[in-house]
Amino acid sequence: MLASEHAGRGFAIVIEDDAVILDGMRALLETWGYQVGTASSANEALACISAKRRCPDLILSDYRLKDEQTGLDAVRDIRAFCNVGIPALILTGDTSEERADEVARNGCRILHKPFSPDQLAEMLRILQETERPSRVKPRAQSQRP
């Protein structure tokens, strides 16, 4: 895909604890016209977002992160911080139905490793066409009559 086909795609945050993969994802997304923030954990992602003073338009995260964190933890933290249901893609080699169900229950899409740049591009296209950021609803609090 040409960069012009993706010009001005927005700000994507990529969370991956393998530095080589993280750098490759950053480079690929930048060639597609994304502004990219990178992090190896949820805390680093939140620091990146704070420094940029902008919430991401898209979250891409590996499922398994360091310190027993998951990509779903990172997505929840970012969505709560931004108070927006940001479209998110979880990247994982775990092809179990249980993992796919967990990802779906958390309002995310899944892409199984290994994947090609074309498969990633197609999934990003689907996310942009079908998933729109939405305000995160506060948890219901008990109301007294």
PDB file of C-alpha atoms in Angstrom:
ATOM      1  CA  MET A   1       0.000   0.000   0.000  1.00  0.00           C
ATOM      2  CA  LEU A   2       1.194   3.471  -0.790  1.00  0.00           C
ATOM      3  CA  ALA A   3       1.519   6.131   1.867  1.00  0.00           C
ATOM      4  CA  SER A   4      -0.853   8.350  -0.137  1.00  0.00           C
ATOM      5  CA  GLU A   5      -3.594   5.738   0.250  1.00  0.00           C
ATOM      6  CA  HIS A   6      -3.343   6.175   4.023  1.00  0.00           C
ATOM      7  CA  ALA A   7      -2.443   9.868   4.273  1.00  0.00           C
ATOM      8  CA  GLY A   8      -3.489  11.456   7.538  1.00  0.00           C
ATOM      9  CA  ARG A   9      -4.828   8.283   9.117  1.00  0.00           C
ATOM     10  CA  GLY A  10      -4.477   9.690  12.616  1.00  0.00           C
ATOM     11  CA  PHE A  11      -2.566   8.818  15.742  1.00  0.00           C
ATOM     12  CA  ALA A  12      -1.977   5.146  16.534  1.00  0.00           C
ATOM     13  CA  ILE A  13      -0.419   3.854  19.733  1.00  0.00           C
ATOM     14  CA  VAL A  14       1.442   0.541  19.445  1.00  0.00           C
ATOM     15  CA  ILE A  15       2.170  -1.490  22.572  1.00  0.00           C
ATOM     16  CA  GLU A  16       4.663  -4.337  22.220  1.00  0.00           C
ATOM     17  CA  ASP A  17       7.377  -5.508  24.611  1.00  0.00           C
ATOM     18  CA  ASP A  18       9.675  -6.802  21.843  1.00  0.00           C
ATOM     19  CA  ALA A  19      11.698  -3.770  20.701  1.00  0.00           C
ATOM     20  CA  VAL A  20      12.410  -5.154  17.214  1.00  0.00           C
ATOM     21  CA  ILE A  21       8.738  -5.852  16.504  1.00  0.00           C
ATOM     22  CA  LEU A  22       7.755  -2.498  18.014  1.00  0.00           C
ATOM     23  CA  ASP A  23      10.165  -0.635  15.750  1.00  0.00           C
ATOM     24  CA  GLY A  24       8.962  -2.563  12.693  1.00  0.00           C
ATOM     25  CA  MET A  25       5.315  -1.810  13.458  1.00  0.00           C
ATOM     26  CA  ARG A  26       6.125   1.863  13.953  1.00  0.00           C
ATOM     27  CA  ALA A  27       7.971   2.060  10.643  1.00  0.00           C
ATOM     28  CA  LEU A  28       5.206   0.258   8.743  1.00  0.00           C
ATOM     29  CA  LEU A  29       2.412   2.386  10.179  1.00  0.00           C
ATOM     30  CA  GLU A  30       4.352   5.573   9.481  1.00  0.00           C
ATOM     31  CA  THR A  31       4.740   4.606   5.815  1.00  0.00           C
ATOM     32  CA  TRP A  32       0.946   4.266   5.757  1.00  0.00           C
ATOM     33  CA  GLY A  33       0.484   7.824   7.005  1.00  0.00           C
ATOM     34  CA  TYR A  34      -0.115   7.267  10.708  1.00  0.00           C
ATOM     35  CA  GLN A  35       1.452   9.307  13.468  1.00  0.00           C
ATOM     36  CA  VAL A  36       2.737   6.602  15.806  1.00  0.00           C
ATOM     37  CA  GLY A  37       3.427   6.470  19.498  1.00  0.00           C
ATOM     38  CA  THR A  38       5.186   3.386  20.834  1.00  0.00           C
ATOM     39  CA  ALA A  39       5.299   1.769  24.239  1.00  0.00           C
ATOM     40  CA  SER A  40       6.226  -1.531  25.848  1.00  0.00           C
ATOM     41  CA  SER A  41       3.578  -1.343  28.591  1.00  0.00           C
ATOM     42  CA  ALA A  42       0.303   0.322  29.516  1.00  0.00           C
ATOM     43  CA  ASN A  43       2.130   2.827  31.724  1.00  0.00           C
ATOM     44  CA  GLU A  44       4.491   3.793  28.903  1.00  0.00           C
ATOM     45  CA  ALA A  45       1.519   4.157  26.566  1.00  0.00           C
ATOM     46  CA  LEU A  46      -0.223   6.503  29.013  1.00  0.00           C
ATOM     47  CA  ALA A  47       2.977   8.541  29.379  1.00  0.00           C
ATOM     48  CA  CYS A  48       3.251   8.788  25.576  1.00  0.00           C
ATOM     49  CA  ILE A  49      -0.365   9.906  25.274  1.00  0.00           C
ATOM     50  CA  SER A  50       0.124  12.481  28.044  1.00  0.00           C
ATOM     51  CA  ALA A  51       3.282  13.828  26.403  1.00  0.00           C
ATOM     52  CA  LYS A  52       1.530  14.180  23.037  1.00  0.00           C
ATOM     53  CA  ARG A  53      -1.558  15.665  24.709  1.00  0.00           C
ATOM     54  CA  ARG A  54      -3.657  13.635  22.329  1.00  0.00           C
ATOM     55  CA  CYS A  55      -5.600  10.431  22.707  1.00  0.00           C
ATOM     56  CA  PRO A  56      -5.006   7.864  19.996  1.00  0.00           C
ATOM     57  CA  ASP A  57      -7.418   7.174  17.171  1.00  0.00           C
ATOM     58  CA  LEU A  58      -6.345   3.532  17.230  1.00  0.00           C
ATOM     59  CA  ILE A  59      -4.667   1.114  19.654  1.00  0.00           C
ATOM     60  CA  LEU A  60      -2.599  -1.859  18.471  1.00  0.00           C
ATOM     61  CA  SER A  61      -1.273  -4.104  21.210  1.00  0.00           C
ATOM     62  CA  ASP A  62       0.380  -7.451  21.587  1.00  0.00           C
ATOM     63  CA  TYR A  63      -1.700  -9.664  23.865  1.00  0.00           C
ATOM     64  CA  ARG A  64       1.135 -10.744  26.177  1.00  0.00           C
ATOM     65  CA  LEU A  65       3.133  -7.887  27.661  1.00  0.00           C
ATOM     66  CA  LYS A  66       5.774  -7.772  30.366  1.00  0.00           C
ATOM     67  CA  ASP A  67       5.030  -7.994  34.091  1.00  0.00           C
ATOM     68  CA  GLU A  68       2.024 -10.268  33.498  1.00  0.00           C
ATOM     69  CA  GLN A  69       0.126  -7.467  31.765  1.00  0.00           C
ATOM     70  CA  THR A  70      -2.003  -8.104  28.732  1.00  0.00           C
ATOM     71  CA  GLY A  71      -2.842  -5.925  25.787  1.00  0.00           C
ATOM     72  CA  LEU A  72      -6.415  -5.907  27.039  1.00  0.00           C
ATOM     73  CA  ASP A  73      -5.202  -4.338  30.291  1.00  0.00           C
ATOM     74  CA  ALA A  74      -3.462  -1.651  28.256  1.00  0.00           C
ATOM     75  CA  VAL A  75      -6.547  -1.023  26.110  1.00  0.00           C
ATOM     76  CA  ARG A  76      -8.760  -0.686  29.212  1.00  0.00           C
ATOM     77  CA  ASP A  77      -6.288   1.740  30.820  1.00  0.00           C
ATOM     78  CA  ILE A  78      -6.040   3.910  27.709  1.00  0.00           C
ATOM     79  CA  ARG A  79      -9.794   3.948  27.127  1.00  0.00           C
ATOM     80  CA  ALA A  80     -10.382   4.918  30.773  1.00  0.00           C
ATOM     81  CA  PHE A  81      -7.698   7.618  30.649  1.00  0.00           C
ATOM     82  CA  CYS A  82      -9.139   9.111  27.462  1.00  0.00           C
ATOM     83  CA  ASN A  83     -12.768   8.398  28.422  1.00  0.00           C
ATOM     84  CA  VAL A  84     -13.301   7.182  24.856  1.00  0.00           C
ATOM     85  CA  GLY A  85     -13.972   3.723  23.436  1.00  0.00           C
ATOM     86  CA  ILE A  86     -10.970   3.804  21.086  1.00  0.00           C
ATOM     87  CA  PRO A  87     -10.889   1.114  18.371  1.00  0.00           C
ATOM     88  CA  ALA A  88      -8.328  -1.517  19.339  1.00  0.00           C
ATOM     89  CA  LEU A  89      -6.581  -4.426  17.675  1.00  0.00           C
ATOM     90  CA  ILE A  90      -4.993  -7.199  19.732  1.00  0.00           C
ATOM     91  CA  LEU A  91      -2.125  -9.061  18.055  1.00  0.00           C
ATOM     92  CA  THR A  92      -1.520 -12.579  19.294  1.00  0.00           C
ATOM     93  CA  GLY A  93      -0.228 -15.990  18.372  1.00  0.00           C
ATOM     94  CA  ASP A  94      -2.860 -17.577  20.622  1.00  0.00           C
ATOM     95  CA  THR A  95      -5.491 -18.961  18.268  1.00  0.00           C
ATOM     96  CA  SER A  96      -7.731 -20.432  20.969  1.00  0.00           C
ATOM     97  CA  GLU A  97     -11.448 -19.739  20.916  1.00  0.00           C
ATOM     98  CA  GLU A  98     -11.150 -18.673  24.550  1.00  0.00           C
ATOM     99  CA  ARG A  99      -8.693 -15.907  23.646  1.00  0.00           C
ATOM    100  CA  ALA A 100     -10.818 -14.723  20.701  1.00  0.00           C
ATOM    101  CA  ASP A 101     -13.888 -14.598  22.967  1.00  0.00           C
ATOM    102  CA  GLU A 102     -11.993 -12.652  25.641  1.00  0.00           C
ATOM    103  CA  VAL A 103     -10.808 -10.107  23.086  1.00  0.00           C
ATOM    104  CA  ALA A 104     -14.320  -9.711  21.651  1.00  0.00           C
ATOM    105  CA  ARG A 105     -15.862  -9.316  25.143  1.00  0.00           C
ATOM    106  CA  ASN A 106     -13.505  -6.391  25.662  1.00  0.00           C
ATOM    107  CA  GLY A 107     -14.669  -4.646  22.506  1.00  0.00           C
ATOM    108  CA  CYS A 108     -11.502  -5.307  20.527  1.00  0.00           C
ATOM    109  CA  ARG A 109     -10.612  -7.018  17.269  1.00  0.00           C
ATOM    110  CA  ILE A 110      -7.996  -9.765  17.009  1.00  0.00           C
ATOM    111  CA  LEU A 111      -5.292 -10.476  14.437  1.00  0.00           C
ATOM    112  CA  HIS A 112      -3.367 -13.723  14.754  1.00  0.00           C
ATOM    113  CA  LYS A 113       0.394 -13.898  14.353  1.00  0.00           C
ATOM    114  CA  PRO A 114       2.117 -14.327  12.093  1.00  0.00           C
ATOM    115  CA  PHE A 115       0.384 -11.869   9.799  1.00  0.00           C
ATOM    116  CA  SER A 116       1.426 -10.058   6.635  1.00  0.00           C
ATOM    117  CA  PRO A 117       1.422  -6.298   6.117  1.00  0.00           C
ATOM    118  CA  ASP A 118      -1.542  -6.796   3.767  1.00  0.00           C
ATOM    119  CA  GLN A 119      -3.507  -8.613   6.485  1.00  0.00           C
ATOM    120  CA  LEU A 120      -2.722  -5.826   8.948  1.00  0.00           C
ATOM    121  CA  ALA A 121      -3.729  -3.171   6.411  1.00  0.00           C
ATOM    122  CA  GLU A 122      -7.036  -4.944   5.780  1.00  0.00           C
ATOM    123  CA  MET A 123      -7.781  -5.178   9.498  1.00  0.00           C
ATOM    124  CA  LEU A 124      -6.973  -1.486   9.976  1.00  0.00           C
ATOM    125  CA  ARG A 125      -9.299  -0.646   7.082  1.00  0.00           C
ATOM    126  CA  ILE A 126     -12.072  -2.670   8.714  1.00  0.00           C
ATOM    127  CA  LEU A 127     -11.480  -0.979  12.074  1.00  0.00           C
ATOM    128  CA  GLN A 128     -11.626   2.473  10.527  1.00  0.00           C
ATOM    129  CA  GLU A 129     -14.801   1.692   8.614  1.00  0.00           C
ATOM    130  CA  THR A 130     -16.707  -0.087  11.373  1.00  0.00           C
ATOM    131  CA  GLU A 131     -15.332   1.094  14.707  1.00  0.00           C
ATOM    132  CA  ARG A 132     -15.814   4.675  15.774  1.00  0.00           C
ATOM    133  CA  PRO A 133     -14.522   6.173  19.002  1.00  0.00           C
ATOM    134  CA  SER A 134     -17.314   6.538  21.522  1.00  0.00           C
ATOM    135  CA  ARG A 135     -17.483   7.971  24.995  1.00  0.00           C
ATOM    136  CA  VAL A 136     -16.874   5.418  27.694  1.00  0.00           C
ATOM    137  CA  LYS A 137     -19.921   5.155  29.893  1.00  0.00           C
ATOM    138  CA  PRO A 138     -19.205   5.623  33.589  1.00  0.00           C
ATOM    139  CA  ARG A 139     -19.923   2.613  35.731  1.00  0.00           C
ATOM    140  CA  ALA A 140     -23.430   2.635  37.113  1.00  0.00           C
ATOM    141  CA  GLN A 141     -23.527   3.878  40.662  1.00  0.00           C
ATOM    142  CA  SER A 142     -26.203   2.866  43.097  1.00  0.00           C
ATOM    143  CA  GLN A 143     -28.850   5.541  43.251  1.00  0.00           C
ATOM    144  CA  ARG A 144     -30.827   6.189  46.341  1.00  0.00           C
ATOM    145  CA  PRO A 145     -34.518   7.011  46.000  1.00  0.00           C
TER     146      PRO A 145
END
